[in-house]
Tab-separated table of C-alpha atoms in Angstrom:
chain	number	residue	atom	x	y	z
A	1	UNK	CA	-115.337	15.520	11.575
A	2	UNK	CA	-115.103	18.126	8.901
A	3	UNK	CA	-114.281	17.184	5.048
A	4	UNK	CA	-113.799	19.303	1.774
A	5	UNK	CA	-114.838	18.250	-1.394
A	6	UNK	CA	-113.511	20.503	-4.474
A	7	UNK	CA	-114.897	19.464	-7.747
A	8	UNK	CA	-112.652	19.175	-10.341
A	9	UNK	CA	-108.876	18.631	-10.063
A	10	UNK	CA	-108.416	20.484	-13.264
A	11	UNK	CA	-110.254	23.807	-14.328
A	12	UNK	CA	-109.129	25.322	-17.606
A	13	UNK	CA	-110.782	29.054	-18.808
A	14	UNK	CA	-109.708	31.248	-21.252
A	15	UNK	CA	-108.176	34.697	-20.379
A	16	UNK	CA	-111.133	37.200	-19.547
A	17	UNK	CA	-113.389	34.354	-18.802
A	18	UNK	CA	-115.326	33.644	-15.563
A	19	UNK	CA	-113.552	31.507	-13.138
A	20	UNK	CA	-115.582	29.199	-10.887
A	21	UNK	CA	-113.845	26.659	-8.526
A	22	UNK	CA	-116.478	24.643	-6.874
A	23	UNK	CA	-116.039	23.550	-2.641
A	24	UNK	CA	-118.451	21.700	-0.782
A	25	UNK	CA	-117.806	21.040	2.848
A	26	UNK	CA	-119.104	18.757	5.542
A	27	UNK	CA	-119.019	19.743	9.139
A	28	UNK	CA	-121.398	19.182	12.129
A	29	UNK	CA	-120.469	22.699	13.769
A	30	UNK	CA	-120.426	25.897	11.863
A	31	UNK	CA	-117.439	26.257	10.033
A	32	UNK	CA	-114.777	28.643	9.004
A	33	UNK	CA	-113.896	28.341	5.520
A	34	UNK	CA	-110.725	29.551	3.533
A	35	UNK	CA	-109.760	29.579	0.228
A	36	UNK	CA	-105.751	29.627	-0.489
A	37	UNK	CA	-103.665	29.760	-3.564
A	38	UNK	CA	-100.287	27.986	-4.143
A	39	UNK	CA	-97.760	28.791	-6.829
A	40	UNK	CA	-95.425	26.166	-8.144
A	41	UNK	CA	-92.995	25.486	-5.129
A	42	UNK	CA	-94.250	28.188	-2.469
A	43	UNK	CA	-96.542	28.034	0.375
A	44	UNK	CA	-99.968	28.826	0.551
A	45	UNK	CA	-101.349	32.314	0.439
A	46	UNK	CA	-104.706	33.137	1.539
A	47	UNK	CA	-107.252	34.464	-0.620
A	48	UNK	CA	-110.046	34.880	1.510
A	49	UNK	CA	-112.088	33.418	4.435
A	50	UNK	CA	-115.622	33.379	5.748
A	51	UNK	CA	-116.195	33.341	9.726
A	52	UNK	CA	-119.111	34.887	10.401
A	53	UNK	CA	-121.451	37.874	9.321
A	54	UNK	CA	-121.534	38.505	5.341
A	55	UNK	CA	-121.854	35.424	3.357
A	56	UNK	CA	-120.295	36.958	0.160
A	57	UNK	CA	-116.731	37.205	1.059
A	58	UNK	CA	-114.312	39.413	-1.235
A	59	UNK	CA	-110.547	38.504	-1.374
A	60	UNK	CA	-107.610	39.493	-2.932
A	61	UNK	CA	-106.947	39.687	-6.781
A	62	UNK	CA	-110.488	40.232	-7.677
A	63	UNK	CA	-111.967	36.734	-6.110
A	64	UNK	CA	-114.907	36.215	-4.137
A	65	UNK	CA	-116.707	33.140	-2.540
A	66	UNK	CA	-120.182	32.861	-1.171
A	67	UNK	CA	-121.177	31.051	1.719
A	68	UNK	CA	-124.392	28.937	1.286
A	69	UNK	CA	-125.342	26.939	4.363
A	70	UNK	CA	-128.231	25.338	2.564
A	71	UNK	CA	-125.836	24.107	-0.261
A	72	UNK	CA	-122.778	23.520	2.110
A	73	UNK	CA	-120.893	25.308	-0.457
A	74	UNK	CA	-118.071	27.921	-0.402
A	75	UNK	CA	-117.471	28.367	-4.407
A	76	UNK	CA	-114.742	30.783	-5.511
A	77	UNK	CA	-115.467	33.114	-8.492
A	78	UNK	CA	-113.579	35.646	-10.373
A	79	UNK	CA	-115.447	37.654	-13.149
A	80	UNK	CA	-112.466	37.575	-15.516
A	81	UNK	CA	-109.589	35.611	-15.409
A	82	UNK	CA	-105.969	36.777	-15.776
A	83	UNK	CA	-102.948	34.674	-16.974
A	84	UNK	CA	-101.362	35.323	-13.609
A	85	UNK	CA	-104.259	33.579	-11.943
A	86	UNK	CA	-102.851	30.264	-13.107
A	87	UNK	CA	-102.114	28.243	-9.954
A	88	UNK	CA	-103.339	25.497	-7.465
A	89	UNK	CA	-106.481	26.326	-5.399
A	90	UNK	CA	-107.489	24.946	-2.377
A	91	UNK	CA	-110.423	25.041	-0.282
A	92	UNK	CA	-110.140	24.445	3.472
A	93	UNK	CA	-112.557	24.218	6.642
A	94	UNK	CA	-111.920	24.625	10.212
A	95	UNK	CA	-114.629	24.656	13.193
A	96	UNK	CA	-115.202	27.819	14.804
A	97	UNK	CA	-113.118	28.498	17.767
A	98	UNK	CA	-109.857	29.024	16.600
A	99	UNK	CA	-107.268	28.128	13.693
A	100	UNK	CA	-106.949	24.657	14.673
A	101	UNK	CA	-106.316	22.034	12.262
A	102	UNK	CA	-107.479	23.102	8.777
A	103	UNK	CA	-108.887	20.253	6.648
A	104	UNK	CA	-108.119	20.728	3.009
A	105	UNK	CA	-109.622	19.737	-0.274
A	106	UNK	CA	-107.551	18.034	-3.083
A	107	UNK	CA	-106.830	21.126	-4.800
A	108	UNK	CA	-108.003	22.392	-7.989
A	109	UNK	CA	-105.522	23.285	-10.605
A	110	UNK	CA	-106.549	26.497	-12.738
A	111	UNK	CA	-105.096	26.856	-16.145
A	112	UNK	CA	-105.651	29.774	-18.075
A	113	UNK	CA	-105.595	30.011	-22.080
A	114	UNK	CA	-104.703	32.763	-23.923
B	1	UNK	CA	-97.520	41.420	9.204
B	2	UNK	CA	-97.728	38.027	9.914
B	3	UNK	CA	-94.824	36.284	7.953
B	4	UNK	CA	-93.542	32.778	8.273
B	5	UNK	CA	-90.463	32.071	7.145
B	6	UNK	CA	-88.686	28.489	6.463
B	7	UNK	CA	-85.254	27.266	6.498
B	8	UNK	CA	-83.994	25.732	4.145
B	9	UNK	CA	-86.105	26.000	1.235
B	10	UNK	CA	-84.391	22.936	-0.486
B	11	UNK	CA	-82.424	20.479	1.140
B	12	UNK	CA	-80.732	17.108	-0.560
B	13	UNK	CA	-79.257	14.300	1.875
B	14	UNK	CA	-78.169	10.973	1.685
B	15	UNK	CA	-80.489	7.889	2.993
B	16	UNK	CA	-79.914	7.472	6.791
B	17	UNK	CA	-79.139	10.853	7.858
B	18	UNK	CA	-81.063	13.428	9.843
B	19	UNK	CA	-82.383	16.653	8.263
B	20	UNK	CA	-83.855	19.612	10.424
B	21	UNK	CA	-85.946	22.359	8.806
B	22	UNK	CA	-86.776	25.498	10.844
B	23	UNK	CA	-89.885	27.552	10.807
B	24	UNK	CA	-90.058	31.013	12.192
B	25	UNK	CA	-92.880	33.571	12.536
B	26	UNK	CA	-91.099	36.805	11.965
B	27	UNK	CA	-93.397	39.569	13.238
B	28	UNK	CA	-95.758	38.000	15.727
B	29	UNK	CA	-95.717	35.308	18.433
B	30	UNK	CA	-96.989	32.042	17.361
B	31	UNK	CA	-99.143	30.134	20.038
B	32	UNK	CA	-99.633	27.454	17.645
B	33	UNK	CA	-97.456	25.988	14.588
B	34	UNK	CA	-98.608	23.348	12.444
B	35	UNK	CA	-96.378	21.178	9.980
B	36	UNK	CA	-97.883	19.608	6.621
B	37	UNK	CA	-96.460	17.594	4.266
B	38	UNK	CA	-97.270	17.730	0.484
B	39	UNK	CA	-96.670	15.008	-2.342
B	40	UNK	CA	-96.522	16.261	-5.965
B	41	UNK	CA	-99.878	17.039	-7.308
B	42	UNK	CA	-101.703	16.328	-3.943
B	43	UNK	CA	-103.175	18.473	-1.263
B	44	UNK	CA	-101.588	19.274	2.048
B	45	UNK	CA	-101.725	16.453	5.042
B	46	UNK	CA	-101.403	17.924	8.401
B	47	UNK	CA	-98.678	16.003	10.252
B	48	UNK	CA	-98.768	17.604	13.506
B	49	UNK	CA	-99.700	20.657	15.692
B	50	UNK	CA	-97.125	22.034	18.575
B	51	UNK	CA	-97.937	24.289	21.145
B	52	UNK	CA	-94.946	26.542	22.533
B	53	UNK	CA	-93.402	24.726	25.411
B	54	UNK	CA	-95.311	21.503	25.054
B	55	UNK	CA	-95.302	18.199	23.165
B	56	UNK	CA	-96.394	17.923	19.567
B	57	UNK	CA	-99.670	16.333	19.078
B	58	UNK	CA	-99.356	13.900	15.826
B	59	UNK	CA	-101.981	12.959	13.446
B	60	UNK	CA	-102.848	9.652	13.152
B	61	UNK	CA	-100.533	7.520	10.941
B	62	UNK	CA	-97.335	10.001	11.691
B	63	UNK	CA	-94.249	8.547	13.293
B	64	UNK	CA	-93.480	10.772	16.018
B	65	UNK	CA	-90.207	9.119	16.427
B	66	UNK	CA	-89.214	9.664	12.815
B	67	UNK	CA	-90.565	13.088	12.623
B	68	UNK	CA	-89.433	15.298	15.654
B	69	UNK	CA	-91.050	18.602	16.453
B	70	UNK	CA	-89.854	21.168	18.959
B	71	UNK	CA	-91.617	24.162	19.552
B	72	UNK	CA	-89.064	25.961	21.993
B	73	UNK	CA	-90.124	29.453	21.637
B	74	UNK	CA	-92.967	31.365	20.307
B	75	UNK	CA	-91.445	32.135	17.159
B	76	UNK	CA	-89.504	28.897	16.074
B	77	UNK	CA	-90.368	25.379	15.551
B	78	UNK	CA	-88.431	22.783	14.056
B	79	UNK	CA	-89.159	19.629	12.422
B	80	UNK	CA	-86.425	16.684	12.170
B	81	UNK	CA	-86.605	14.128	9.665
B	82	UNK	CA	-84.636	11.264	11.495
B	83	UNK	CA	-82.636	8.524	9.385
B	84	UNK	CA	-84.690	9.904	6.027
B	85	UNK	CA	-85.646	7.330	3.286
B	86	UNK	CA	-86.359	8.472	-0.168
B	87	UNK	CA	-89.937	7.666	0.511
B	88	UNK	CA	-89.619	10.990	2.982
B	89	UNK	CA	-88.953	13.201	-0.075
B	90	UNK	CA	-91.740	15.722	-0.085
B	91	UNK	CA	-92.700	19.316	0.319
B	92	UNK	CA	-93.013	20.399	4.040
B	93	UNK	CA	-94.739	23.356	4.818
B	94	UNK	CA	-95.195	24.758	8.278
B	95	UNK	CA	-97.646	27.204	9.437
B	96	UNK	CA	-98.352	29.478	12.629
B	97	UNK	CA	-101.277	30.847	14.235
B	98	UNK	CA	-101.981	33.214	17.270
B	99	UNK	CA	-104.386	33.411	19.894
B	100	UNK	CA	-107.503	34.967	18.830
B	101	UNK	CA	-106.965	35.061	15.152
B	102	UNK	CA	-108.790	32.554	13.249
B	103	UNK	CA	-106.417	32.055	10.423
B	104	UNK	CA	-103.070	29.924	9.820
B	105	UNK	CA	-100.172	31.796	8.355
B	106	UNK	CA	-98.177	29.541	6.045
B	107	UNK	CA	-94.565	29.400	5.249
B	108	UNK	CA	-92.686	28.997	1.948
B	109	UNK	CA	-92.073	25.719	2.385
B	110	UNK	CA	-89.207	23.088	2.342
B	111	UNK	CA	-88.308	20.533	-0.627
B	112	UNK	CA	-86.567	17.780	0.777
B	113	UNK	CA	-84.956	15.113	-1.687
B	114	UNK	CA	-83.337	11.939	-0.263
B	115	UNK	CA	-81.275	10.209	-2.244
């Protein structure tokens, strides 16, 4: 079975600082990995995903994540935080063979300090 | 492309009544739709998976007689919360996927409040 652990339920950074949101996964088969962002009272928006190929994945809004199989990690980064990045971020995993049964991490609330 | 809508966005109902939430894929045919529930400050929990024209598959612990799911067409799935109670108050989110695309597209969610 797949599982996802997001380290840190709340991360706070200053505007312009590096954003690092941690995600570790457990999967018995090669995973597909996703990062989603959720703004208050809204659904989820896909930031980026890893399926196969290049392990460094670039997404929207300047975010990127690197799939590290040896560390079973898929951490999300952004070089310079913007106030509009304040939101809830979810890491998710599913097995290869289609978008079936996403398993979500607990979520990390990102706060940006002016 | 790949837009999913939900209706209503918010609903308040009295305890004991039933509420229907619609999930529509606006610009693609969704072979599979998913229903999630999210409590405040918590993650999304999958409730059920539905494929067009077949019965939904419910996750362990989800009462199928309480949360009725119908996926009558490739663009519409409905979730009916029957005999709602205050503990059913939550944020319900649907998603949709299509064959050969390894991604789920999420709706904006429905806030259900049961008084």
